[in-house]
mmCIF file of C-alpha atoms in Angstrom:
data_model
loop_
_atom_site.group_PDB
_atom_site.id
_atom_site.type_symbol
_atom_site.label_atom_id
_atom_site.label_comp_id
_atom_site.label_asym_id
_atom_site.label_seq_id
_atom_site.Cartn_x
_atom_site.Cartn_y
_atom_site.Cartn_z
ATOM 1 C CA UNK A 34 12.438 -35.945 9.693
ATOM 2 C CA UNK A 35 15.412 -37.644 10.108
ATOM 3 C CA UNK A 36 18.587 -35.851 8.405
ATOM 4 C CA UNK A 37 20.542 -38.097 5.784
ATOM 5 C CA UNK A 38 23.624 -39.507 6.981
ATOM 6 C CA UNK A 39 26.435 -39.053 4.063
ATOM 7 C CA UNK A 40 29.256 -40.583 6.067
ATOM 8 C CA UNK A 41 28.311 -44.321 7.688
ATOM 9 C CA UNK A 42 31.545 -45.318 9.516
ATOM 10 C CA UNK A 43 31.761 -48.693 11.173
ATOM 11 C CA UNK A 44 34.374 -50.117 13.512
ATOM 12 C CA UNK A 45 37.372 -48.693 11.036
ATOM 13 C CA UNK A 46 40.428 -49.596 11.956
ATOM 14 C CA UNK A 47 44.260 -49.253 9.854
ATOM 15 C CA UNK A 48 47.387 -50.672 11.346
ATOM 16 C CA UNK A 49 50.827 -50.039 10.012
ATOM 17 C CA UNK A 50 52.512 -53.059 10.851
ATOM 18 C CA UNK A 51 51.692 -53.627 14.769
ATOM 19 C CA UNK A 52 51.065 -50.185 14.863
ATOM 20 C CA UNK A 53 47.501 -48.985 15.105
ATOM 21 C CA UNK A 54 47.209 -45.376 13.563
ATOM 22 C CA UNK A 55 43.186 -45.450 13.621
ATOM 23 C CA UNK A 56 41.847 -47.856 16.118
ATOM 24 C CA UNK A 57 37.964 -49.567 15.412
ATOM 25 C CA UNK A 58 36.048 -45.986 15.014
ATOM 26 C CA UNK A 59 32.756 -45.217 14.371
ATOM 27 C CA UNK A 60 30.477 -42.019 13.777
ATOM 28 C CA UNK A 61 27.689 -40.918 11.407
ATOM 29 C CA UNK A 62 28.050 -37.161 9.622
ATOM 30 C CA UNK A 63 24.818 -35.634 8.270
ATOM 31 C CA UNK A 64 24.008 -34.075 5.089
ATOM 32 C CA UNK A 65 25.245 -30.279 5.327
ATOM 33 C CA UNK A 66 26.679 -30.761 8.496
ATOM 34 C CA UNK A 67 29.971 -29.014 8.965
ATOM 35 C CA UNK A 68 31.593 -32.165 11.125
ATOM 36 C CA UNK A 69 34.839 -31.497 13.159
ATOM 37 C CA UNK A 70 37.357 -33.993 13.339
ATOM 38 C CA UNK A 71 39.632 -32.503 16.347
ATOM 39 C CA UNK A 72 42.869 -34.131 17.965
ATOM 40 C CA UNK A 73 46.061 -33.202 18.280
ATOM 41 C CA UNK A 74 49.031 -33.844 15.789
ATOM 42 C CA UNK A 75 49.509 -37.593 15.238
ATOM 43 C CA UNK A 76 45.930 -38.552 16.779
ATOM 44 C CA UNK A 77 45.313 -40.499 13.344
ATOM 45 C CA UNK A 78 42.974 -37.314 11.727
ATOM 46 C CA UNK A 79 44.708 -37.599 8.574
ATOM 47 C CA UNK A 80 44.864 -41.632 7.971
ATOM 48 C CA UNK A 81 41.311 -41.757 8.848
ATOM 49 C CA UNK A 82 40.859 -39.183 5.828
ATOM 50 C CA UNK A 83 42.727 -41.092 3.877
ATOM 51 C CA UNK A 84 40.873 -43.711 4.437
ATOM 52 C CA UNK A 85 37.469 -41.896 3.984
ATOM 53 C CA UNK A 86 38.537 -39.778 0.462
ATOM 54 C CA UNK A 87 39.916 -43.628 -1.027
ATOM 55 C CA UNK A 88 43.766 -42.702 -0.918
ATOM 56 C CA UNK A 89 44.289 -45.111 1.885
ATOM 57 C CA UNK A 90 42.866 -48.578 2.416
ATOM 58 C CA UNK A 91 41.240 -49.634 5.665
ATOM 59 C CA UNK A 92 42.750 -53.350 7.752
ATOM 60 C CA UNK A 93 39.238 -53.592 8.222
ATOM 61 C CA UNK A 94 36.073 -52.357 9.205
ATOM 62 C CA UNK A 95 33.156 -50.541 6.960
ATOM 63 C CA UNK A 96 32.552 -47.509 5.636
ATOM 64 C CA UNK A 97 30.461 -45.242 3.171
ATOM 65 C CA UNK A 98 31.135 -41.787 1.850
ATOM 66 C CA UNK A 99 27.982 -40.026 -0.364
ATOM 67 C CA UNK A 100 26.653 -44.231 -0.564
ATOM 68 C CA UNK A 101 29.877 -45.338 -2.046
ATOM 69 C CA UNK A 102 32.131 -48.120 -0.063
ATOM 70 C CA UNK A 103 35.697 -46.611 0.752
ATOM 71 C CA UNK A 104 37.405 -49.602 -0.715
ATOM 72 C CA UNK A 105 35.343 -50.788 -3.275
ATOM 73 C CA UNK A 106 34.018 -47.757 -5.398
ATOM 74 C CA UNK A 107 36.967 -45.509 -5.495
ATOM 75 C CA UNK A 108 36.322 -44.022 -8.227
ATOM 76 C CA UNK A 109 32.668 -43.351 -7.907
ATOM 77 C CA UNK A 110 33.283 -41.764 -4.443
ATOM 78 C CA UNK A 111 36.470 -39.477 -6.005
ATOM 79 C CA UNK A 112 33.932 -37.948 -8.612
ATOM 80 C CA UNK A 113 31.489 -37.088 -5.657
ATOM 81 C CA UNK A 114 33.890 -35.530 -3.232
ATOM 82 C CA UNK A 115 36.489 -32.739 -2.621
ATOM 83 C CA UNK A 116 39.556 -32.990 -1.257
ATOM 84 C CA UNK A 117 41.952 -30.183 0.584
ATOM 85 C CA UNK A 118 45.490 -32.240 1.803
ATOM 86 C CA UNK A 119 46.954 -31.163 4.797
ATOM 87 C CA UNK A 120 50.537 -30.245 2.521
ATOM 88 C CA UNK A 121 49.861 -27.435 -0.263
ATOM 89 C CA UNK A 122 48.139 -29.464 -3.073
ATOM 90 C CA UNK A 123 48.537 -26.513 -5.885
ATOM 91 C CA UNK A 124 50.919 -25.986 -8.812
ATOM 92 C CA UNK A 125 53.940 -23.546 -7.920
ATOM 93 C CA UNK A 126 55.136 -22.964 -11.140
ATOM 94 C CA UNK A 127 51.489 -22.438 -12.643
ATOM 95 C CA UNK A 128 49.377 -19.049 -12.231
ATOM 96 C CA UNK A 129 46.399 -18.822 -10.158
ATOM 97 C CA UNK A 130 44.149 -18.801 -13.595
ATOM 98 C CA UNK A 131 45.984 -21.725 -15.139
ATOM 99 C CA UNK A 132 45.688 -23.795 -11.216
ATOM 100 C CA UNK A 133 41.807 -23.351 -11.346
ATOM 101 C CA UNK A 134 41.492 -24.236 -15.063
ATOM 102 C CA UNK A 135 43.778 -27.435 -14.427
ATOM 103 C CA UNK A 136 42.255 -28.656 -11.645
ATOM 104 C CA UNK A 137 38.242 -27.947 -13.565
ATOM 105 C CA UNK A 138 39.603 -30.308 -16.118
ATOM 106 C CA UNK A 139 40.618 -33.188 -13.618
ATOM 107 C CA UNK A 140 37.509 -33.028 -12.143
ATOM 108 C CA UNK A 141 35.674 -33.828 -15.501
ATOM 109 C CA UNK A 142 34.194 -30.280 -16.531
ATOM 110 C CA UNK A 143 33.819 -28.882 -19.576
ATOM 111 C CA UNK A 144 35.452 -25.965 -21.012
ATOM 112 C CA UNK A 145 32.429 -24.179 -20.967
ATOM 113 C CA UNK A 146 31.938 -25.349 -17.202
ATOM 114 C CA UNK A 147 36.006 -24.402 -16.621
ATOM 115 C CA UNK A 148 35.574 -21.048 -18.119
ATOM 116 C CA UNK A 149 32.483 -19.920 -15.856
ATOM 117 C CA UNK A 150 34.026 -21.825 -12.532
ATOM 118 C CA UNK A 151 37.014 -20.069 -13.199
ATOM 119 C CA UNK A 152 35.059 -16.458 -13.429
ATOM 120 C CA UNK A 153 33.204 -17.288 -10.412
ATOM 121 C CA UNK A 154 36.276 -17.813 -8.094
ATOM 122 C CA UNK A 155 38.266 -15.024 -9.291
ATOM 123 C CA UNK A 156 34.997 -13.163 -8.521
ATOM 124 C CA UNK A 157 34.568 -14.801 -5.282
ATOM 125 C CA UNK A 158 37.761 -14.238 -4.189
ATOM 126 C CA UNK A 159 38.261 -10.843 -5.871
ATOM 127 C CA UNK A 160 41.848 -11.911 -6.894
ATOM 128 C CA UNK A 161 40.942 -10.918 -10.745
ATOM 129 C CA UNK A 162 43.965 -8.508 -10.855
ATOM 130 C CA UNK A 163 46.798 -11.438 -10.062
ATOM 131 C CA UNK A 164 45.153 -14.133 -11.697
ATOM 132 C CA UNK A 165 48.095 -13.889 -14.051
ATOM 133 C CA UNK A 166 50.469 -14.401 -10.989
ATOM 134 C CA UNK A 167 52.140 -17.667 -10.045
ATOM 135 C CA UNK A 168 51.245 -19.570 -7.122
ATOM 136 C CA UNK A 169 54.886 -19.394 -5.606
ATOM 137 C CA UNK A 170 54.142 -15.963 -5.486
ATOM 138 C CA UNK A 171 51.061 -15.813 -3.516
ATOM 139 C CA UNK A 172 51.185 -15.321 0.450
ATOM 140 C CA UNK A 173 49.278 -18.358 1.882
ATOM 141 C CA UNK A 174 46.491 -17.723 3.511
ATOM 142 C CA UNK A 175 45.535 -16.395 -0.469
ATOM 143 C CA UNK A 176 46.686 -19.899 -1.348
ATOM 144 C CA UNK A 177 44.597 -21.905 1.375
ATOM 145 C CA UNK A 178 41.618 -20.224 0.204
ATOM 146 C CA UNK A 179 42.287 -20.303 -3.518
ATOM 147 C CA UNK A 180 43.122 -24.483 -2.711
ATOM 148 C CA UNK A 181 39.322 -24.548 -1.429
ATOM 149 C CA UNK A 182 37.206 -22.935 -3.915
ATOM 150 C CA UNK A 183 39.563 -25.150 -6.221
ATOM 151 C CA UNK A 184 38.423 -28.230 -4.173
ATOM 152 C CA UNK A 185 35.145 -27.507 -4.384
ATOM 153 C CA UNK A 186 34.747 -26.226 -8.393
ATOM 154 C CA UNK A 187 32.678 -29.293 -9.734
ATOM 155 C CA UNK A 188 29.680 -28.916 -6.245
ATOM 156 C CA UNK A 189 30.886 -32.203 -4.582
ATOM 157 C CA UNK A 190 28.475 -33.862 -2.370
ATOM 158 C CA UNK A 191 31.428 -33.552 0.619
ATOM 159 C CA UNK A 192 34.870 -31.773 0.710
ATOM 160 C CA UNK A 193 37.354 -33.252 2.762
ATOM 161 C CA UNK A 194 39.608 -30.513 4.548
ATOM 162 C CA UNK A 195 42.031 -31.530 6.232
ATOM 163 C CA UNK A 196 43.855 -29.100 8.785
ATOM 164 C CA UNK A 197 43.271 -26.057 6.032
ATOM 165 C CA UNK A 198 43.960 -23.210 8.442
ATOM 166 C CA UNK A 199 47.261 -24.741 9.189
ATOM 167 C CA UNK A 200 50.043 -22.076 9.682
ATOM 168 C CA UNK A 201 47.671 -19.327 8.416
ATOM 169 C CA UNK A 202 47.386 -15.716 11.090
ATOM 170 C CA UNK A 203 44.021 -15.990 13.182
ATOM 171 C CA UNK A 204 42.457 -13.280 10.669
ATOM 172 C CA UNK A 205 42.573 -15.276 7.623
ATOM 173 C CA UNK A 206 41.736 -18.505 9.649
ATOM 174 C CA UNK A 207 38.143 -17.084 10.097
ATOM 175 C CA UNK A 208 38.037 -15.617 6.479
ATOM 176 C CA UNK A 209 38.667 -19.400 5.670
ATOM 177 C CA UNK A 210 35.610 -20.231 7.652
ATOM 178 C CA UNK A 211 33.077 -17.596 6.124
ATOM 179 C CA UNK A 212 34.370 -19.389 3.069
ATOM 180 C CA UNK A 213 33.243 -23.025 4.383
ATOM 181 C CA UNK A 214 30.128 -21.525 5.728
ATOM 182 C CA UNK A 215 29.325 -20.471 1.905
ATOM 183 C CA UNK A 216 29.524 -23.892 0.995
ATOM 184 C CA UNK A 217 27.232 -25.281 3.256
ATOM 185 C CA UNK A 218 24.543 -23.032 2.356
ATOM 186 C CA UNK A 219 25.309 -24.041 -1.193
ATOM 187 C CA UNK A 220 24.700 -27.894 -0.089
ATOM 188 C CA UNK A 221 27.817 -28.873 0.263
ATOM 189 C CA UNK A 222 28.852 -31.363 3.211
ATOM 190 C CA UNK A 223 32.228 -30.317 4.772
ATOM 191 C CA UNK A 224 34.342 -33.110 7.265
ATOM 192 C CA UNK A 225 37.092 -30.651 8.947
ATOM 193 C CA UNK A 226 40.062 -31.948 10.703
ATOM 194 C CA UNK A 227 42.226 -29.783 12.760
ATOM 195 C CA UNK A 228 43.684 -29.111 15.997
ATOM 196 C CA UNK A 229 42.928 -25.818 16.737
ATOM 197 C CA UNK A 230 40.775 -26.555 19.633
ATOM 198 C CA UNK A 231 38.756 -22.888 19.112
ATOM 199 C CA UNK A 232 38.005 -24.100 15.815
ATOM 200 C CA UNK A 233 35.175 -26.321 17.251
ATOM 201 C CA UNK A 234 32.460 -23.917 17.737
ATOM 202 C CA UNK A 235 32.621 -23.353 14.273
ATOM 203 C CA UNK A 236 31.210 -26.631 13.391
ATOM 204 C CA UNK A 237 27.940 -28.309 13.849
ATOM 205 C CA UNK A 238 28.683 -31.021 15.636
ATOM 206 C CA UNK A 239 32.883 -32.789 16.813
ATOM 207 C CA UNK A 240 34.816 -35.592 17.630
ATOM 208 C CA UNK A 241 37.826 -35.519 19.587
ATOM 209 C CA UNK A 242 40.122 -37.848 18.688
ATOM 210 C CA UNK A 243 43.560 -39.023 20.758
ATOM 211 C CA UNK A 244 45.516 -41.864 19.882
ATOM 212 C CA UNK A 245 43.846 -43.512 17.207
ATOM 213 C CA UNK A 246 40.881 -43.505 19.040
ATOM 214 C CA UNK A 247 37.355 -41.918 18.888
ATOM 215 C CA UNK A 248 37.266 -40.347 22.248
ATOM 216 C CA UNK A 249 33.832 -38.125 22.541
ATOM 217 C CA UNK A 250 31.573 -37.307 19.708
ATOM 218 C CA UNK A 251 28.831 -33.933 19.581
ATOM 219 C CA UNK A 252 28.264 -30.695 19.851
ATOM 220 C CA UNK A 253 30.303 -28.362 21.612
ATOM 221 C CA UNK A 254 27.518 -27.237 24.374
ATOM 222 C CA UNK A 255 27.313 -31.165 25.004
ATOM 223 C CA UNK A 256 30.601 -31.756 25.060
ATOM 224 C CA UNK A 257 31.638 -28.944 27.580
ATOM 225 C CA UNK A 258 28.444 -29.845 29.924
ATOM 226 C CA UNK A 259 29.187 -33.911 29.655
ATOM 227 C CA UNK A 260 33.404 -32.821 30.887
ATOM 228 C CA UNK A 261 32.356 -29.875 32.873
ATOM 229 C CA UNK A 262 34.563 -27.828 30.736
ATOM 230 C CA UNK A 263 35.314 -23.519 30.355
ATOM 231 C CA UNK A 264 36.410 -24.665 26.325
ATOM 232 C CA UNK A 265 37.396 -27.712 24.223
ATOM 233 C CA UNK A 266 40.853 -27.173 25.208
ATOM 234 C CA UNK A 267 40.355 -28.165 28.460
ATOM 235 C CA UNK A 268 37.785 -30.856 27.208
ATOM 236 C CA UNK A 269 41.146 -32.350 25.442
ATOM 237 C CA UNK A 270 42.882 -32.220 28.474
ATOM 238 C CA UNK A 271 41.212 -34.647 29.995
ATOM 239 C CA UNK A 272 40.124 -37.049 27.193
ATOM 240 C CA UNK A 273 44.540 -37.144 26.884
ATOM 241 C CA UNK A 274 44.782 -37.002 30.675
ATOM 242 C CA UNK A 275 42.127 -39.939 30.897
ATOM 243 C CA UNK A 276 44.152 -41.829 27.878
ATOM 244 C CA UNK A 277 47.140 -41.757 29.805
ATOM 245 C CA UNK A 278 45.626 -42.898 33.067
ATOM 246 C CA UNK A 279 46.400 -39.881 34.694
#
């Protein structure tokens, strides 16, 4: 049986001017898949989120995110997703509590709903004994998973993460992932972009993208047979090297 596709993306393409940030791509992501959306900094990974979470609109081109068209049904597809930005997205000058309760009411819960959600991260996390604490005051790899379970409080059909283990020490970069491996198994679709190049064996299937463009797409075992690769860093190597006509 063939999987459900919750992402459809079509020839998507945004210019800035005459400058082409994302440049005609397509790809398919499954239900439950954890998809990786690798390239270096500046490779276009975060306008093409942009594009796919409704915060950006495409030049042109056609897409779908949990059956809802990028550009026409904003606001159905923002009440079916999760998003993570790339910059902090939390409240500094709130506590951790009053962050998770803010953010349940934005995303259209109800108190009853905030008060258990809330219960359940703290739990989750076990952070119960500084959820009186303010953000500022929180080291960040507490913060980057506390931003997650925040993004993910009302069961979206996809969250949206996009470089999340940013700046964080290796350790807490895989406690991140055990984290996004939990929400999976609850149903939860997850789109990753990053460009930690190790970070691709921990999803289902990749893409590797350099210069606005889509330059290989599937799994890492495919991937490192189809460039004769040892790892995906070398696999980027070339797919730049090749770019450049090297």
């Amino acid at each position: 049986m063939t999987a459900e596709k919750v992402i459809k993306v079509k020839k998507l393409n945004k210019t800035f001017g005459k400058f082409i940030a994302v440049n005609n791509i397509s790809f398919d992501v499954k239900k439950g898949e954890i998809f990786g959306f690798l390239g270096a900094n500046g490779a276009g990974k975060t306008t093409a989120i942009k594009m796919l979470t409704g915060i950006l609109s495409s030049t042109s081109g056609e897409a779908t995110v949990a059956g809802y068209d990028i550009n026409k049904q904003r606001n159905k597809l923002k009440e079916n997703i999760g998003y993570m930005s790339q910059k902090f997205s939390l409240y500094e000058d709130l506590t951790l509590k009053e962050n998770i309760r803010f953010y349940g009411g934005i995303y259209g819960l109800s108190n009853k709903q905030i008060k258990q959600k809330t219960n359940e991260v703290l739990e989750r996390l076990n952070l119960q004994k500084i959820e009186n604490t303010l953000i500022s005051e929180i080291p960040l790899g507490w913060k980057q998973k506390i931003a997650f379970s925040v993004a993910i409080i009302h069961n979206p059909k996809i969250v949206f993460l996009d470089e999340p283990t940013s700046g964080v020490d290796p350790i807490t970069r895989r406690q991140f992932w055990n984290l996004i491996y939990q929400a999976t198994q609850d149903g939860i679709t997850v789109f990753v972009t990053t460009h930690y190049m190790d970070e691709a064996e921990y999803c289902d299937r990749i893409s590797m993208m350099v210069e606005g463009n889509i330059k290989a797409i599937g799994s890492v075992e495919q991937l490192l047979v189809k460039y004769k690769s040892k790892n995906m860093d070398e696999v980027f190597i070339k797919l730049a090297r090749n770019n450049e006509n090297i």
